[in-house]
PDB file of C-alpha atoms and ligand atoms in Angstrom:
ATOM      1  CA  MET A 115       2.479  -9.031 -17.739  1.00  0.00           C
ATOM      2  CA  LEU A 116       3.317  -8.170 -14.128  1.00  0.00           C
ATOM      3  CA  ARG A 117       1.052 -10.124 -11.770  1.00  0.00           C
ATOM      4  CA  VAL A 118       0.263  -7.820  -8.888  1.00  0.00           C
ATOM      5  CA  GLY A 119      -1.426  -8.565  -5.568  1.00  0.00           C
ATOM      6  CA  VAL A 120      -2.769  -5.577  -3.660  1.00  0.00           C
ATOM      7  CA  MET A 121      -3.135  -5.777   0.111  1.00  0.00           C
ATOM      8  CA  VAL A 122      -5.550  -3.395   1.808  1.00  0.00           C
ATOM      9  CA  SER A 123      -7.259  -2.713   5.113  1.00  0.00           C
ATOM     10  CA  GLY A 124      -9.740   0.072   4.458  1.00  0.00           C
ATOM     11  CA  GLY A 125     -11.350   2.248   1.856  1.00  0.00           C
ATOM     12  CA  GLY A 126      -8.984   1.394  -0.917  1.00  0.00           C
ATOM     13  CA  THR A 127      -8.610   4.750  -2.638  1.00  0.00           C
ATOM     14  CA  ASN A 128      -5.044   3.843  -3.505  1.00  0.00           C
ATOM     15  CA  LEU A 129      -6.301   0.595  -5.061  1.00  0.00           C
ATOM     16  CA  GLN A 130      -8.780   2.746  -7.009  1.00  0.00           C
ATOM     17  CA  ALA A 131      -5.981   5.007  -8.216  1.00  0.00           C
ATOM     18  CA  ILE A 132      -4.185   1.921  -9.582  1.00  0.00           C
ATOM     19  CA  LEU A 133      -7.339   0.661 -11.310  1.00  0.00           C
ATOM     20  CA  ASP A 134      -8.022   4.102 -12.778  1.00  0.00           C
ATOM     21  CA  ALA A 135      -4.494   4.381 -14.123  1.00  0.00           C
ATOM     22  CA  MET A 136      -4.897   0.971 -15.778  1.00  0.00           C
ATOM     23  CA  GLU A 137      -8.239   1.976 -17.278  1.00  0.00           C
ATOM     24  CA  LYS A 138      -6.816   5.228 -18.637  1.00  0.00           C
ATOM     25  CA  GLY A 139      -3.967   3.301 -20.244  1.00  0.00           C
ATOM     26  CA  LYS A 140      -1.408   5.045 -18.039  1.00  0.00           C
ATOM     27  CA  LEU A 141      -0.381   1.738 -16.469  1.00  0.00           C
ATOM     28  CA  SER A 142       0.220  -1.148 -18.870  1.00  0.00           C
ATOM     29  CA  ASN A 143       1.753  -4.611 -18.658  1.00  0.00           C
ATOM     30  CA  VAL A 144       0.076  -4.960 -15.259  1.00  0.00           C
ATOM     31  CA  GLU A 145      -2.604  -7.356 -14.086  1.00  0.00           C
ATOM     32  CA  ILE A 146      -4.209  -7.153 -10.612  1.00  0.00           C
ATOM     33  CA  ALA A 147      -4.435 -10.883  -9.795  1.00  0.00           C
ATOM     34  CA  VAL A 148      -5.917 -10.536  -6.326  1.00  0.00           C
ATOM     35  CA  VAL A 149      -6.856  -8.050  -3.591  1.00  0.00           C
ATOM     36  CA  ILE A 150      -6.313  -9.327  -0.062  1.00  0.00           C
ATOM     37  CA  SER A 151      -7.606  -7.722   3.139  1.00  0.00           C
ATOM     38  CA  ASN A 152      -7.286  -8.449   6.831  1.00  0.00           C
ATOM     39  CA  ASN A 153     -10.617  -6.645   7.257  1.00  0.00           C
ATOM     40  CA  PRO A 154     -13.689  -8.379   5.798  1.00  0.00           C
ATOM     41  CA  GLY A 155     -15.586  -5.068   5.862  1.00  0.00           C
ATOM     42  CA  ALA A 156     -12.968  -3.167   3.844  1.00  0.00           C
ATOM     43  CA  TYR A 157     -14.616  -1.192   1.021  1.00  0.00           C
ATOM     44  CA  ALA A 158     -11.510  -1.946  -1.001  1.00  0.00           C
ATOM     45  CA  LEU A 159     -12.798  -5.543  -1.385  1.00  0.00           C
ATOM     46  CA  GLU A 160     -15.963  -4.189  -2.957  1.00  0.00           C
ATOM     47  CA  ARG A 161     -13.874  -2.121  -5.393  1.00  0.00           C
ATOM     48  CA  ALA A 162     -12.040  -5.311  -6.377  1.00  0.00           C
ATOM     49  CA  ARG A 163     -15.263  -7.286  -6.919  1.00  0.00           C
ATOM     50  CA  ASN A 164     -16.638  -4.429  -9.026  1.00  0.00           C
ATOM     51  CA  HIS A 165     -13.696  -4.954 -11.345  1.00  0.00           C
ATOM     52  CA  GLY A 166     -14.004  -8.756 -11.416  1.00  0.00           C
ATOM     53  CA  ILE A 167     -10.824  -9.114  -9.355  1.00  0.00           C
ATOM     54  CA  PRO A 168     -10.675 -11.948  -6.789  1.00  0.00           C
ATOM     55  CA  ALA A 169     -11.202 -10.420  -3.325  1.00  0.00           C
ATOM     56  CA  VAL A 170      -9.852 -12.437  -0.395  1.00  0.00           C
ATOM     57  CA  SER A 171     -10.409 -11.598   3.249  1.00  0.00           C
ATOM     58  CA  LEU A 172      -8.267 -13.143   5.929  1.00  0.00           C
ATOM     59  CA  SER A 173      -8.599 -11.774   9.477  1.00  0.00           C
ATOM     60  CA  PRO A 174      -6.181 -12.485  12.325  1.00  0.00           C
ATOM     61  CA  LYS A 175      -9.326 -12.752  14.476  1.00  0.00           C
ATOM     62  CA  ASP A 176     -10.268 -15.965  12.708  1.00  0.00           C
ATOM     63  CA  PHE A 177      -7.109 -17.693  14.020  1.00  0.00           C
ATOM     64  CA  SER A 178      -6.300 -18.714  17.580  1.00  0.00           C
ATOM     65  CA  VAL A 179      -2.603 -17.886  17.199  1.00  0.00           C
ATOM     66  CA  ARG A 180      -0.759 -15.312  15.140  1.00  0.00           C
ATOM     67  CA  GLU A 181       1.477 -17.926  13.458  1.00  0.00           C
ATOM     68  CA  ALA A 182      -1.581 -19.667  12.002  1.00  0.00           C
ATOM     69  CA  PHE A 183      -2.827 -16.362  10.488  1.00  0.00           C
ATOM     70  CA  GLU A 184       0.608 -15.612   9.040  1.00  0.00           C
ATOM     71  CA  GLU A 185       0.866 -19.063   7.509  1.00  0.00           C
ATOM     72  CA  ALA A 186      -2.585 -18.813   5.964  1.00  0.00           C
ATOM     73  CA  LEU A 187      -1.762 -15.348   4.611  1.00  0.00           C
ATOM     74  CA  LEU A 188       1.468 -16.574   3.006  1.00  0.00           C
ATOM     75  CA  GLU A 189      -0.385 -19.581   1.547  1.00  0.00           C
ATOM     76  CA  GLN A 190      -2.944 -17.287  -0.078  1.00  0.00           C
ATOM     77  CA  VAL A 191      -0.286 -14.965  -1.446  1.00  0.00           C
ATOM     78  CA  ASP A 192       1.745 -17.889  -2.827  1.00  0.00           C
ATOM     79  CA  SER A 193      -1.300 -19.387  -4.507  1.00  0.00           C
ATOM     80  CA  TYR A 194      -1.598 -16.347  -6.843  1.00  0.00           C
ATOM     81  CA  HIS A 195       2.008 -16.571  -8.157  1.00  0.00           C
ATOM     82  CA  LEU A 196       2.607 -12.855  -7.807  1.00  0.00           C
ATOM     83  CA  ASP A 197       5.470 -10.853  -9.270  1.00  0.00           C
ATOM     84  CA  LEU A 198       4.742  -7.833  -7.035  1.00  0.00           C
ATOM     85  CA  ILE A 199       2.876  -7.255  -3.793  1.00  0.00           C
ATOM     86  CA  VAL A 200       1.575  -3.737  -3.218  1.00  0.00           C
ATOM     87  CA  LEU A 201       0.675  -2.679   0.311  1.00  0.00           C
ATOM     88  CA  ALA A 202      -1.948  -0.016  -0.297  1.00  0.00           C
ATOM     89  CA  GLY A 203      -3.075   0.929   3.191  1.00  0.00           C
ATOM     90  CA  PHE A 204      -2.431  -2.537   4.619  1.00  0.00           C
ATOM     91  CA  LEU A 205      -2.181  -1.952   8.356  1.00  0.00           C
ATOM     92  CA  VAL A 206      -0.892  -5.358   9.437  1.00  0.00           C
ATOM     93  CA  LYS A 207       2.801  -6.111   9.853  1.00  0.00           C
ATOM     94  CA  ILE A 208       3.990  -8.390   7.063  1.00  0.00           C
ATOM     95  CA  PRO A 209       5.135 -11.765   8.371  1.00  0.00           C
ATOM     96  CA  GLU A 210       8.925 -12.160   8.444  1.00  0.00           C
ATOM     97  CA  LYS A 211       8.732 -15.275   6.304  1.00  0.00           C
ATOM     98  CA  MET A 212       6.849 -13.369   3.631  1.00  0.00           C
ATOM     99  CA  VAL A 213       9.353 -10.477   3.653  1.00  0.00           C
ATOM    100  CA  GLU A 214      12.185 -12.980   3.160  1.00  0.00           C
ATOM    101  CA  LYS A 215      10.432 -14.951   0.424  1.00  0.00           C
ATOM    102  CA  TYR A 216       9.337 -11.870  -1.523  1.00  0.00           C
ATOM    103  CA  GLU A 217      12.412  -9.692  -0.937  1.00  0.00           C
ATOM    104  CA  GLY A 218      12.494  -6.825  -3.438  1.00  0.00           C
ATOM    105  CA  ARG A 219       8.975  -7.654  -4.583  1.00  0.00           C
ATOM    106  CA  ILE A 220       6.887  -5.904  -1.909  1.00  0.00           C
ATOM    107  CA  ILE A 221       6.255  -2.155  -2.002  1.00  0.00           C
ATOM    108  CA  ASN A 222       4.358   0.054   0.447  1.00  0.00           C
ATOM    109  CA  ILE A 223       2.769   3.499   0.229  1.00  0.00           C
ATOM    110  CA  HIS A 224       3.285   5.662   3.318  1.00  0.00           C
ATOM    111  CA  PRO A 225       1.631   9.066   3.764  1.00  0.00           C
ATOM    112  CA  SER A 226       4.685  11.104   4.753  1.00  0.00           C
ATOM    113  CA  LEU A 227       8.142  11.917   3.496  1.00  0.00           C
ATOM    114  CA  ILE A 228      10.105   9.076   5.104  1.00  0.00           C
ATOM    115  CA  PRO A 229      12.095   9.246   7.427  1.00  0.00           C
ATOM    116  CA  SER A 230       9.641  11.746   8.961  1.00  0.00           C
ATOM    117  CA  PHE A 231       6.517  10.509  10.708  1.00  0.00           C
ATOM    118  CA  CYS A 232       6.961   6.805  10.011  1.00  0.00           C
ATOM    119  CA  GLY A 233       7.586   3.579  11.923  1.00  0.00           C
ATOM    120  CA  VAL A 234       5.556   1.940  14.653  1.00  0.00           C
ATOM    121  CA  GLY A 235       2.312   3.780  15.447  1.00  0.00           C
ATOM    122  CA  TYR A 236       2.417   6.030  12.374  1.00  0.00           C
ATOM    123  CA  TYR A 237      -0.419   5.083  10.066  1.00  0.00           C
ATOM    124  CA  GLY A 238      -3.410   6.755   8.434  1.00  0.00           C
ATOM    125  CA  LEU A 239      -4.603   9.954  10.090  1.00  0.00           C
ATOM    126  CA  LYS A 240      -2.066   9.613  12.947  1.00  0.00           C
ATOM    127  CA  VAL A 241       0.683  10.515  10.460  1.00  0.00           C
ATOM    128  CA  HIS A 242      -1.035  13.762   9.528  1.00  0.00           C
ATOM    129  CA  GLU A 243      -1.862  14.612  13.153  1.00  0.00           C
ATOM    130  CA  ALA A 244       1.841  14.250  13.987  1.00  0.00           C
ATOM    131  CA  ALA A 245       2.894  16.387  11.011  1.00  0.00           C
ATOM    132  CA  LEU A 246       0.538  19.164  12.065  1.00  0.00           C
ATOM    133  CA  THR A 247       1.595  18.956  15.705  1.00  0.00           C
ATOM    134  CA  ARG A 248       5.246  19.309  14.660  1.00  0.00           C
ATOM    135  CA  GLY A 249       4.324  22.203  12.457  1.00  0.00           C
ATOM    136  CA  VAL A 250       6.034  21.068   9.259  1.00  0.00           C
ATOM    137  CA  LYS A 251       5.295  23.183   6.204  1.00  0.00           C
ATOM    138  CA  VAL A 252       5.898  20.391   3.694  1.00  0.00           C
ATOM    139  CA  THR A 253       4.859  16.766   3.918  1.00  0.00           C
ATOM    140  CA  GLY A 254       4.078  14.212   1.229  1.00  0.00           C
ATOM    141  CA  ALA A 255       4.094  10.501   0.466  1.00  0.00           C
ATOM    142  CA  THR A 256       6.660   7.760  -0.088  1.00  0.00           C
ATOM    143  CA  VAL A 257       6.661   4.483  -1.977  1.00  0.00           C
ATOM    144  CA  HIS A 258       9.336   2.175  -0.599  1.00  0.00           C
ATOM    145  CA  TYR A 259      10.341  -1.461  -0.754  1.00  0.00           C
ATOM    146  CA  VAL A 260       9.407  -3.443   2.334  1.00  0.00           C
ATOM    147  CA  ASP A 261      12.103  -4.966   4.490  1.00  0.00           C
ATOM    148  CA  SER A 262      11.864  -6.536   7.940  1.00  0.00           C
ATOM    149  CA  GLY A 263      11.622  -3.141   9.681  1.00  0.00           C
ATOM    150  CA  MET A 264       8.702  -0.729   9.835  1.00  0.00           C
ATOM    151  CA  ASP A 265       8.946   1.767   6.933  1.00  0.00           C
ATOM    152  CA  THR A 266      12.703   1.246   6.708  1.00  0.00           C
ATOM    153  CA  GLY A 267      13.129  -0.287   3.236  1.00  0.00           C
ATOM    154  CA  PRO A 268      14.769   1.426   0.231  1.00  0.00           C
ATOM    155  CA  ILE A 269      12.841   4.421  -1.088  1.00  0.00           C
ATOM    156  CA  LEU A 270      11.497   4.184  -4.629  1.00  0.00           C
ATOM    157  CA  LEU A 271       9.526   7.409  -5.091  1.00  0.00           C
ATOM    158  CA  GLN A 272       8.556  10.434  -3.044  1.00  0.00           C
ATOM    159  CA  LYS A 273       6.355  13.465  -3.686  1.00  0.00           C
ATOM    160  CA  ALA A 274       6.105  16.587  -1.537  1.00  0.00           C
ATOM    161  CA  VAL A 275       2.851  18.283  -0.615  1.00  0.00           C
ATOM    162  CA  GLU A 276       2.378  21.710   0.940  1.00  0.00           C
ATOM    163  CA  VAL A 277       0.783  22.007   4.385  1.00  0.00           C
ATOM    164  CA  LYS A 278      -1.688  24.911   4.368  1.00  0.00           C
ATOM    165  CA  GLU A 279      -2.795  27.304   7.089  1.00  0.00           C
ATOM    166  CA  GLY A 280      -5.816  25.922   8.910  1.00  0.00           C
ATOM    167  CA  ASP A 281      -5.255  22.313   7.760  1.00  0.00           C
ATOM    168  CA  THR A 282      -6.825  19.559   9.862  1.00  0.00           C
ATOM    169  CA  PRO A 283      -5.529  15.996   9.760  1.00  0.00           C
ATOM    170  CA  GLU A 284      -8.449  15.207   7.423  1.00  0.00           C
ATOM    171  CA  THR A 285      -7.813  18.049   4.963  1.00  0.00           C
ATOM    172  CA  LEU A 286      -4.111  17.284   4.943  1.00  0.00           C
ATOM    173  CA  GLN A 287      -4.744  13.568   4.418  1.00  0.00           C
ATOM    174  CA  LYS A 288      -7.002  14.354   1.431  1.00  0.00           C
ATOM    175  CA  ARG A 289      -4.393  16.630  -0.178  1.00  0.00           C
ATOM    176  CA  VAL A 290      -1.583  14.114   0.383  1.00  0.00           C
ATOM    177  CA  MET A 291      -3.697  11.377  -1.195  1.00  0.00           C
ATOM    178  CA  GLU A 292      -4.820  13.431  -4.197  1.00  0.00           C
ATOM    179  CA  GLU A 293      -1.512  15.182  -4.940  1.00  0.00           C
ATOM    180  CA  ALA A 294       0.943  12.489  -3.951  1.00  0.00           C
ATOM    181  CA  GLU A 295      -0.242   8.957  -3.083  1.00  0.00           C
ATOM    182  CA  TRP A 296      -2.576   8.466  -6.022  1.00  0.00           C
ATOM    183  CA  VAL A 297       0.158   9.731  -8.341  1.00  0.00           C
ATOM    184  CA  ILE A 298       3.289   7.971  -7.129  1.00  0.00           C
ATOM    185  CA  LEU A 299       1.800   4.554  -6.363  1.00  0.00           C
ATOM    186  CA  PRO A 300       0.636   3.841  -9.934  1.00  0.00           C
ATOM    187  CA  GLU A 301       3.872   5.440 -11.173  1.00  0.00           C
ATOM    188  CA  ALA A 302       6.007   3.086  -9.053  1.00  0.00           C
ATOM    189  CA  ILE A 303       4.109   0.042 -10.250  1.00  0.00           C
ATOM    190  CA  GLY A 304       4.466   1.213 -13.852  1.00  0.00           C
ATOM    191  CA  TRP A 305       8.165   1.691 -13.359  1.00  0.00           C
ATOM    192  CA  ILE A 306       8.584  -1.831 -12.014  1.00  0.00           C
ATOM    193  CA  ALA A 307       6.391  -3.288 -14.799  1.00  0.00           C
ATOM    194  CA  ASP A 308       8.509  -1.502 -17.458  1.00  0.00           C
ATOM    195  CA  ARG A 309      11.715  -2.715 -15.853  1.00  0.00           C
ATOM    196  CA  GLU A 310      10.451  -6.322 -15.780  1.00  0.00           C
ATOM    197  CA  ALA A 311       9.181  -6.088 -19.371  1.00  0.00           C
ATOM    198  CA  LYS A 312      12.640  -5.000 -20.549  1.00  0.00           C
ATOM    199  CA  GLY A 313      14.103  -7.970 -18.683  1.00  0.00           C
TER     200      GLY A 313
HETATM  201  C1  GAR B 130      -3.312   5.743   2.872  1.00  0.00           C
HETATM  202  O1  GAR B 130      -3.191   7.098   3.207  1.00  0.00           O
HETATM  203  C2  GAR B 130      -1.952   5.031   3.045  1.00  0.00           C
HETATM  204  O2  GAR B 130      -0.865   5.841   2.691  1.00  0.00           O
HETATM  205  C3  GAR B 130      -1.994   4.759   4.507  1.00  0.00           C
HETATM  206  O3  GAR B 130      -3.305   4.337   4.751  1.00  0.00           O
HETATM  207  C4  GAR B 130      -4.206   5.015   3.853  1.00  0.00           C
HETATM  208  C5  GAR B 130      -5.087   3.972   3.176  1.00  0.00           C
HETATM  209  O4  GAR B 130      -6.072   4.607   2.410  1.00  0.00           O
HETATM  210  N1  GAR B 130      -1.008   3.787   4.890  1.00  0.00           N
HETATM  211  C6  GAR B 130      -0.293   3.855   5.996  1.00  0.00           C
HETATM  212  O5  GAR B 130      -0.482   4.711   6.842  1.00  0.00           O
HETATM  213  C7  GAR B 130       0.750   2.769   6.144  1.00  0.00           C
HETATM  214  N2  GAR B 130       1.650   3.071   7.216  1.00  0.00           N
HETATM  215  P1  GAR B 130      -6.856   3.858   1.235  1.00  0.00           P
HETATM  216  O6  GAR B 130      -7.375   2.555   1.838  1.00  0.00           O
HETATM  217  O7  GAR B 130      -7.973   4.787   0.868  1.00  0.00           O
HETATM  218  O8  GAR B 130      -5.914   3.612   0.114  1.00  0.00           O
END
């Protein structure tokens, strides 16, 4: 059983997609051991509680210095003995120490086809605004391993999504989520779980 920790900052629709895939039997050999958020008001925490999953909130605002927050975050993560950490809309940079310790065991979902519209400043709706401003006709989502850069780690899965005439950042975000993110994130976790199960 792959012990997974999901890290979130907002609504948690990607977390929900993982939970739905598990419930439908499309994702097996996986256990969500904890959901961690930097935002105590994140609806994703509610989704976790509704499923009886430990929901932990740890805000940088509760710490006087960044190092103390990062240490506390790593301590929490360590305490759950995770095999895989999934960043599902986690909008905080992962501490360097954590990247090193969990090398090859952290994945992230990003709402574009990396290397387009990624890196510092590209998150959430901003990604879709940039895609529309550039006028691309195809966008999508990427699941990648996390390294010490911003959206620079090895790519695991990608799925393309068509941009349609008259799209707004909101309509495009919705289509990218429904057609790509909610599909490839559970798929990537399943792929890793299968690989681990086979040894
Ligand atoms: C998702 O679109 C995810 O790809 C994005 O934040 C959203 C979170 O939504 N992540 C990034 O932009 C990371 N750079 P959710 O909380 O409903 O899953």
